[in-house]
Amino acid sequence: MNQQDQVFNPNFLTRKRQVGDKLADDFVERSFNNPASKQALREYLANLNDNTQLGNLPLAYINEPLFTLAARLPEWANVKQMEQGAAFFARYANLVMNMLGLLSLPYCYAAADGARVLYLSERIRNDTAKRLQETGDFVWEVMAPNAFSADGKAFASILKVRLIHAAARYYTLQSGQWNTADWGLPVNQEDMAGTNLSFSLLVIRGLRKLDIAVSYDEQQSFMHLWNVIGSLSGLEDNFLPDDGKQAIALEQAISSHQFKPSTEGRALTKALTNYFTSLNLQPPFGSKETVQLMRFLIGDEVADILALPAGKAPATVINLLKLSGTLQQFKRQPSANATYNKQYNSFKKQQESFS
């Protein structure tokens, strides 16, 4: 990771917009140029479910660094911090998962050039529910207490996402609808860094907005865990902040460089809010209050960029969420495994009630 304060100036960020993930991109280009290899990769990924499978690679992949290194932690990874980060997630899991839809995703849509590739893919616009479910499943898999153990799923899930990003770059560049000179590569280093921050720093920020007293050690552990995930996803080390100060500096630099109103970002946000409306949620957490809560969490400046409706979230709604967080904060917690399983089962029941 960063060994000294990184100066995240506009020139640096602009250069990094021209950088993707060479290891994954080279592999995808070779595979996709051969129909048989492409089909073999599709079938392999469809059956890749846990970390153990990465120890028994097909013959075609045994000399591919993308696969042979996929289950190897970065040298700087601190396993104890990762475990503490997972325990922090388990304690506040349901609140964190709510943050993804109400804060993390719309935050990403405010980055105009980064939103373009999501808009062109049409997945979030045409099947919002499935996209949210896929994001949720990924987070649960990488945040599990055993995520990076042999019986976990993190390494496998991260490799899948890394290849999905490489495929998105490949297809978007082939589409003839992409202006690399002005927009950078699709899913470039700056975009990936912003996404990683939206799942780490922004979640911490959202929890603190709900008066949850996240300690420095909890913040460090949670962000360290996401740094590991980011690194395994192909994010360069100079985009992996060592502490909250560096993370804030990077977030401010990216938002200053990329956040502006865009047709694509607003369309993605509209698809997200339409999905919440379609759930027919009832007060105090009705669809109107949900959108107002989104504005409360991301702040008026970003909310205006995304053209979110004006209006403050009722104090009763905010206070109920604060109470939920407070109860979790002071509630005696069993083991991380037990807490995770309880929160996961609760989350799945909530999902089923929406379907």
Short mmCIF file of C-alpha atoms in Angstrom, two decimals:
data_model
loop_
_atom_site.label_atom_id
_atom_site.label_comp_id
_atom_site.label_asym_id
_atom_site.label_seq_id
_atom_site.Cartn_x
_atom_site.Cartn_y
_atom_site.Cartn_z
CA MET A 1 0.00 0.00 0.00
CA ASN A 2 1.03 3.64 0.20
CA GLN A 3 4.28 4.11 2.05
CA GLN A 4 3.94 7.89 2.06
CA ASP A 5 1.25 10.45 1.48
CA GLN A 6 0.10 10.19 -2.11
CA VAL A 7 -0.63 13.42 -3.93
CA PHE A 8 -3.87 12.65 -5.76
CA ASN A 9 -3.73 15.57 -8.17
CA PRO A 10 -5.86 15.81 -11.35
CA ASN A 11 -2.94 14.92 -13.63
CA PHE A 12 -2.29 11.73 -11.67
CA LEU A 13 -5.98 10.76 -11.78
CA THR A 14 -6.25 11.57 -15.49
CA ARG A 15 -3.29 9.29 -16.24
CA LYS A 16 -4.83 6.50 -14.19
CA ARG A 17 -8.04 6.76 -16.20
CA GLN A 18 -6.04 5.29 -19.08
CA VAL A 19 -5.04 2.25 -16.99
CA GLY A 20 -7.21 -0.84 -16.62
CA ASP A 21 -6.05 -4.20 -15.29
CA LYS A 22 -3.40 -5.54 -17.67
CA LEU A 23 -3.25 -9.05 -16.22
CA ALA A 24 -7.00 -9.60 -16.56
CA ASP A 25 -7.33 -7.61 -19.80
CA ASP A 26 -4.62 -9.60 -21.61
CA PHE A 27 -6.19 -12.88 -20.52
CA VAL A 28 -9.71 -11.84 -21.58
CA GLU A 29 -8.52 -10.62 -24.97
CA ARG A 30 -6.74 -13.92 -25.65
CA SER A 31 -9.72 -15.95 -24.48
CA PHE A 32 -12.40 -13.93 -26.26
CA ASN A 33 -10.55 -14.05 -29.58
CA ASN A 34 -11.03 -17.82 -29.59
CA PRO A 35 -14.68 -19.02 -29.43
CA ALA A 36 -13.73 -22.33 -27.80
CA SER A 37 -11.62 -20.61 -25.11
CA LYS A 38 -14.37 -18.08 -24.50
CA GLN A 39 -16.96 -20.82 -23.99
CA ALA A 40 -14.60 -22.76 -21.73
CA LEU A 41 -14.07 -19.67 -19.57
CA ARG A 42 -17.81 -19.05 -19.37
CA GLU A 43 -18.41 -22.63 -18.22
CA TYR A 44 -15.56 -22.50 -15.71
CA LEU A 45 -16.83 -19.31 -14.09
CA ALA A 46 -20.40 -20.62 -14.00
CA ASN A 47 -19.16 -23.52 -11.85
CA LEU A 48 -16.66 -21.58 -9.73
CA ASN A 49 -18.30 -21.37 -6.31
CA ASP A 50 -15.62 -21.49 -3.61
CA ASN A 51 -11.93 -21.06 -2.90
CA THR A 52 -11.05 -24.76 -2.97
CA GLN A 53 -11.71 -24.87 -6.72
CA LEU A 54 -8.86 -22.42 -7.32
CA GLY A 55 -6.49 -25.09 -6.05
CA ASN A 56 -7.55 -27.46 -8.80
CA LEU A 57 -7.34 -25.41 -11.97
CA PRO A 58 -8.15 -26.69 -15.45
CA LEU A 59 -5.09 -27.47 -17.57
CA ALA A 60 -5.65 -24.35 -19.68
CA TYR A 61 -5.23 -22.08 -16.62
CA ILE A 62 -2.41 -23.68 -14.63
CA ASN A 63 0.18 -21.31 -16.12
CA GLU A 64 -2.03 -18.21 -16.02
CA PRO A 65 -0.91 -15.81 -13.23
CA LEU A 66 -4.43 -14.38 -13.08
CA PHE A 67 -5.60 -17.75 -11.76
CA THR A 68 -2.49 -19.05 -9.97
CA LEU A 69 -2.25 -15.84 -7.91
CA ALA A 70 -6.00 -15.46 -7.38
CA ALA A 71 -5.98 -17.19 -3.98
CA ARG A 72 -2.84 -15.49 -2.66
CA LEU A 73 -3.17 -12.60 -0.23
CA PRO A 74 -1.04 -9.48 -0.83
CA GLU A 75 2.23 -9.52 1.13
CA TRP A 76 1.07 -6.60 3.26
CA ALA A 77 -2.26 -8.22 4.22
CA ASN A 78 -2.78 -8.45 7.98
CA VAL A 79 -4.97 -11.48 8.69
CA LYS A 80 -5.84 -10.30 12.20
CA GLN A 81 -7.02 -6.94 10.86
CA MET A 82 -9.03 -8.72 8.18
CA GLU A 83 -10.74 -10.84 10.84
CA GLN A 84 -11.50 -7.71 12.87
CA GLY A 85 -12.90 -6.03 9.76
CA ALA A 86 -15.16 -9.01 9.11
CA ALA A 87 -16.32 -8.96 12.75
CA PHE A 88 -17.15 -5.25 12.41
CA PHE A 89 -19.20 -5.99 9.30
CA ALA A 90 -21.03 -8.84 11.05
CA ARG A 91 -22.08 -6.55 13.90
CA TYR A 92 -23.60 -3.90 11.63
CA ALA A 93 -24.27 -6.06 8.55
CA ASN A 94 -27.89 -5.12 7.91
CA LEU A 95 -27.15 -1.41 8.27
CA VAL A 96 -24.09 -1.78 6.03
CA MET A 97 -26.16 -3.57 3.38
CA ASN A 98 -28.71 -0.75 3.48
CA MET A 99 -25.84 1.68 2.94
CA LEU A 100 -24.96 -0.04 -0.32
CA GLY A 101 -28.23 0.87 -2.01
CA LEU A 102 -28.79 4.18 -0.28
CA LEU A 103 -25.24 5.53 -0.32
CA SER A 104 -22.55 3.47 -2.08
CA LEU A 105 -24.24 2.93 -5.45
CA PRO A 106 -25.63 6.46 -5.92
CA TYR A 107 -22.24 7.85 -4.88
CA CYS A 108 -20.68 5.93 -7.79
CA TYR A 109 -23.31 7.29 -10.20
CA ALA A 110 -22.22 10.85 -9.45
CA ALA A 111 -18.90 10.16 -11.23
CA ALA A 112 -20.01 11.14 -14.73
CA ASP A 113 -17.45 9.27 -16.84
CA GLY A 114 -17.54 6.19 -14.64
CA ALA A 115 -21.34 6.08 -14.84
CA ARG A 116 -21.18 5.87 -18.63
CA VAL A 117 -20.02 2.27 -18.74
CA LEU A 118 -22.73 1.21 -16.27
CA TYR A 119 -25.30 3.01 -18.39
CA LEU A 120 -24.08 1.40 -21.62
CA SER A 121 -24.17 -2.08 -20.10
CA GLU A 122 -27.91 -1.53 -19.37
CA ARG A 123 -27.86 -4.10 -16.53
CA ILE A 124 -28.61 -1.69 -13.71
CA ARG A 125 -31.29 0.05 -15.77
CA ASN A 126 -33.04 -3.05 -17.12
CA ASP A 127 -32.69 -5.42 -14.18
CA THR A 128 -32.04 -3.32 -11.10
CA ALA A 129 -33.20 -5.99 -8.65
CA LYS A 130 -30.80 -8.60 -10.02
CA ARG A 131 -27.89 -6.15 -10.06
CA LEU A 132 -28.53 -5.22 -6.41
CA GLN A 133 -28.80 -8.88 -5.47
CA GLU A 134 -25.50 -9.68 -7.19
CA THR A 135 -23.80 -6.80 -5.38
CA GLY A 136 -25.28 -7.92 -2.08
CA ASP A 137 -24.23 -11.53 -2.59
CA PHE A 138 -20.68 -10.43 -3.38
CA VAL A 139 -20.43 -8.34 -0.22
CA TRP A 140 -21.76 -11.14 1.99
CA GLU A 141 -19.27 -13.57 0.44
CA VAL A 142 -16.18 -11.37 0.89
CA MET A 143 -17.21 -10.25 4.39
CA ALA A 144 -17.82 -13.73 5.83
CA PRO A 145 -15.60 -14.71 8.79
CA ASN A 146 -14.23 -17.62 6.73
CA ALA A 147 -14.19 -15.68 3.44
CA PHE A 148 -10.50 -16.23 2.72
CA SER A 149 -10.28 -19.74 4.15
CA ALA A 150 -10.32 -22.88 2.03
CA ASP A 151 -14.05 -23.31 2.64
CA GLY A 152 -14.83 -19.64 1.95
CA LYS A 153 -15.83 -17.88 -1.25
CA ALA A 154 -13.93 -14.58 -1.31
CA PHE A 155 -11.06 -15.50 -3.64
CA ALA A 156 -13.46 -17.10 -6.13
CA SER A 157 -15.96 -14.23 -5.97
CA ILE A 158 -13.27 -11.57 -6.40
CA LEU A 159 -11.78 -13.38 -9.41
CA LYS A 160 -15.23 -13.46 -11.01
CA VAL A 161 -15.70 -9.73 -10.50
CA ARG A 162 -12.20 -9.02 -11.82
CA LEU A 163 -13.01 -10.94 -15.00
CA ILE A 164 -16.42 -9.27 -15.31
CA HIS A 165 -14.66 -5.89 -15.22
CA ALA A 166 -12.17 -7.02 -17.86
CA ALA A 167 -15.02 -8.30 -20.03
CA ALA A 168 -16.82 -4.96 -19.60
CA ARG A 169 -13.70 -3.14 -20.82
CA TYR A 170 -13.38 -5.53 -23.77
CA TYR A 171 -17.00 -5.28 -24.92
CA THR A 172 -17.32 -1.55 -24.31
CA LEU A 173 -14.21 -0.81 -26.34
CA GLN A 174 -15.50 -3.09 -29.10
CA SER A 175 -18.89 -1.36 -29.14
CA GLY A 176 -17.76 1.77 -30.96
CA GLN A 177 -19.62 3.88 -28.38
CA TRP A 178 -16.63 4.69 -26.20
CA ASN A 179 -14.34 7.73 -26.34
CA THR A 180 -11.19 6.57 -24.56
CA ALA A 181 -9.33 9.84 -25.14
CA ASP A 182 -11.92 11.88 -23.24
CA TRP A 183 -13.37 9.35 -20.80
CA GLY A 184 -10.45 7.03 -20.10
CA LEU A 185 -10.73 3.25 -20.26
CA PRO A 186 -14.00 1.70 -19.09
CA VAL A 187 -13.70 0.56 -15.45
CA ASN A 188 -10.29 2.19 -15.06
CA GLN A 189 -8.12 2.57 -11.97
CA GLU A 190 -9.77 5.80 -10.82
CA ASP A 191 -13.24 4.30 -11.23
CA MET A 192 -12.25 1.15 -9.33
CA ALA A 193 -10.71 3.25 -6.55
CA GLY A 194 -13.92 5.26 -6.23
CA THR A 195 -15.98 2.08 -6.04
CA ASN A 196 -13.69 0.62 -3.38
CA LEU A 197 -14.05 3.79 -1.32
CA SER A 198 -17.83 3.66 -1.70
CA PHE A 199 -17.85 0.25 -0.03
CA SER A 200 -15.40 1.19 2.73
CA LEU A 201 -14.92 4.87 3.61
CA LEU A 202 -18.44 5.88 2.54
CA VAL A 203 -20.01 3.09 4.59
CA ILE A 204 -18.06 4.23 7.67
CA ARG A 205 -19.17 7.80 6.98
CA GLY A 206 -22.79 6.69 6.65
CA LEU A 207 -22.70 4.76 9.91
CA ARG A 208 -21.27 7.77 11.70
CA LYS A 209 -24.08 9.90 10.28
CA LEU A 210 -26.38 7.54 12.16
CA ASP A 211 -24.43 8.30 15.35
CA ILE A 212 -22.67 4.94 15.45
CA ALA A 213 -19.36 5.48 17.22
CA VAL A 214 -17.00 3.65 14.85
CA SER A 215 -13.61 3.47 16.57
CA TYR A 216 -10.32 4.16 14.82
CA ASP A 217 -9.35 0.49 15.06
CA GLU A 218 -12.69 -0.60 13.59
CA GLN A 219 -12.30 1.88 10.74
CA GLN A 220 -8.75 0.71 10.04
CA SER A 221 -9.70 -2.96 10.09
CA PHE A 222 -12.75 -2.55 7.85
CA MET A 223 -10.82 -0.42 5.36
CA HIS A 224 -7.87 -2.82 5.43
CA LEU A 225 -10.20 -5.67 4.51
CA TRP A 226 -11.52 -3.67 1.57
CA ASN A 227 -7.94 -2.80 0.56
CA VAL A 228 -7.23 -6.53 0.32
CA ILE A 229 -10.36 -7.02 -1.79
CA GLY A 230 -9.39 -4.07 -3.97
CA SER A 231 -5.87 -5.39 -4.51
CA LEU A 232 -7.14 -8.84 -5.49
CA SER A 233 -9.57 -7.12 -7.87
CA GLY A 234 -6.71 -5.50 -9.79
CA LEU A 235 -6.54 -2.12 -8.04
CA GLU A 236 -3.03 -0.66 -7.87
CA ASP A 237 -1.40 -0.19 -4.47
CA ASN A 238 -1.24 3.60 -4.78
CA PHE A 239 -5.05 3.61 -4.66
CA LEU A 240 -5.16 1.67 -1.38
CA PRO A 241 -5.07 4.24 1.46
CA ASP A 242 -3.20 3.40 4.64
CA ASP A 243 -5.57 5.30 6.91
CA GLY A 244 -8.65 7.48 7.06
CA LYS A 245 -6.71 10.63 6.27
CA GLN A 246 -5.42 9.21 2.99
CA ALA A 247 -8.83 7.73 2.18
CA ILE A 248 -10.52 11.11 2.64
CA ALA A 249 -7.85 12.80 0.49
CA LEU A 250 -8.40 10.25 -2.28
CA GLU A 251 -12.19 10.48 -2.06
CA GLN A 252 -12.10 14.27 -2.23
CA ALA A 253 -9.71 14.19 -5.20
CA ILE A 254 -11.86 11.73 -7.14
CA SER A 255 -15.11 13.55 -6.41
CA SER A 256 -13.56 16.88 -7.42
CA HIS A 257 -12.20 15.30 -10.60
CA GLN A 258 -15.25 13.29 -11.63
CA PHE A 259 -18.47 14.36 -9.90
CA LYS A 260 -20.76 16.38 -12.14
CA PRO A 261 -24.32 16.13 -13.47
CA SER A 262 -24.70 13.62 -16.30
CA THR A 263 -27.58 12.06 -18.19
CA GLU A 264 -26.15 8.62 -17.46
CA GLY A 265 -25.67 9.15 -13.72
CA ARG A 266 -29.17 10.54 -13.33
CA ALA A 267 -30.70 7.70 -15.36
CA LEU A 268 -28.95 5.12 -13.17
CA THR A 269 -30.14 6.91 -10.03
CA LYS A 270 -33.69 7.04 -11.41
CA ALA A 271 -33.58 3.29 -12.06
CA LEU A 272 -32.49 2.77 -8.45
CA THR A 273 -35.22 5.00 -6.96
CA ASN A 274 -37.82 3.42 -9.27
CA TYR A 275 -36.83 0.05 -7.88
CA PHE A 276 -37.38 1.25 -4.32
CA THR A 277 -40.78 2.62 -5.37
CA SER A 278 -41.71 -0.72 -6.97
CA LEU A 279 -41.21 -2.48 -3.64
CA ASN A 280 -44.29 -0.67 -2.31
CA LEU A 281 -42.59 -0.12 1.03
CA GLN A 282 -44.77 1.16 3.83
CA PRO A 283 -44.10 4.06 6.25
CA PRO A 284 -42.10 4.83 8.23
CA PHE A 285 -39.73 3.37 5.60
CA GLY A 286 -41.88 3.96 2.52
CA SER A 287 -40.47 4.67 -0.93
CA LYS A 288 -40.63 8.44 -0.41
CA GLU A 289 -38.80 8.21 2.90
CA THR A 290 -36.23 5.85 1.38
CA VAL A 291 -35.30 8.39 -1.30
CA GLN A 292 -35.19 11.15 1.32
CA LEU A 293 -32.90 8.97 3.41
CA MET A 294 -30.65 8.56 0.37
CA ARG A 295 -30.34 12.36 0.15
CA PHE A 296 -29.61 12.55 3.87
CA LEU A 297 -26.79 10.00 3.62
CA ILE A 298 -25.04 11.24 0.46
CA GLY A 299 -25.56 14.94 1.21
CA ASP A 300 -27.33 17.67 -0.73
CA GLU A 301 -24.43 18.44 -3.08
CA VAL A 302 -24.19 14.91 -4.50
CA ALA A 303 -27.97 14.47 -4.32
CA ASP A 304 -28.41 17.54 -6.53
CA ILE A 305 -25.86 16.18 -9.02
CA LEU A 306 -28.04 13.07 -9.25
CA ALA A 307 -31.28 15.09 -9.41
CA LEU A 308 -32.73 13.36 -6.36
CA PRO A 309 -36.03 14.93 -5.26
CA ALA A 310 -35.70 17.65 -2.66
CA GLY A 311 -36.97 16.99 0.83
CA LYS A 312 -35.62 16.04 4.21
CA ALA A 313 -35.99 12.58 5.67
CA PRO A 314 -38.39 12.66 8.64
CA ALA A 315 -36.64 12.75 11.99
CA THR A 316 -38.58 9.64 13.04
CA VAL A 317 -37.00 7.62 10.20
CA ILE A 318 -33.48 8.79 10.98
CA ASN A 319 -33.97 8.22 14.70
CA LEU A 320 -35.24 4.67 14.12
CA LEU A 321 -32.10 3.85 12.15
CA LYS A 322 -29.94 5.49 14.80
CA LEU A 323 -31.69 3.42 17.47
CA SER A 324 -31.09 0.25 15.47
CA GLY A 325 -27.38 1.05 15.25
CA THR A 326 -27.15 1.96 18.92
CA LEU A 327 -28.76 -1.31 19.97
CA GLN A 328 -26.24 -3.25 17.88
CA GLN A 329 -23.40 -1.19 19.30
CA PHE A 330 -24.18 -1.96 22.92
CA LYS A 331 -25.63 -5.43 22.47
CA ARG A 332 -23.36 -8.21 23.66
CA GLN A 333 -22.15 -10.01 20.56
CA PRO A 334 -21.62 -13.77 20.26
CA SER A 335 -18.86 -15.07 17.99
CA ALA A 336 -18.31 -13.39 14.63
CA ASN A 337 -19.63 -16.53 12.92
CA ALA A 338 -22.85 -16.56 14.94
CA THR A 339 -23.38 -12.82 14.48
CA TYR A 340 -22.74 -13.06 10.73
CA ASN A 341 -25.12 -15.99 10.31
CA LYS A 342 -27.87 -14.26 12.27
CA GLN A 343 -27.54 -11.06 10.26
CA TYR A 344 -27.33 -12.99 6.97
CA ASN A 345 -30.52 -14.93 7.72
CA SER A 346 -32.28 -11.69 8.65
CA PHE A 347 -31.13 -10.08 5.41
CA LYS A 348 -32.34 -13.03 3.33
CA LYS A 349 -35.77 -12.91 4.99
CA GLN A 350 -35.96 -9.21 4.17
CA GLN A 351 -35.07 -9.96 0.54
CA GLU A 352 -37.74 -12.65 0.33
CA SER A 353 -40.37 -10.21 1.58
CA PHE A 354 -39.52 -7.93 -1.36
CA SER A 355 -39.84 -10.63 -4.02
#
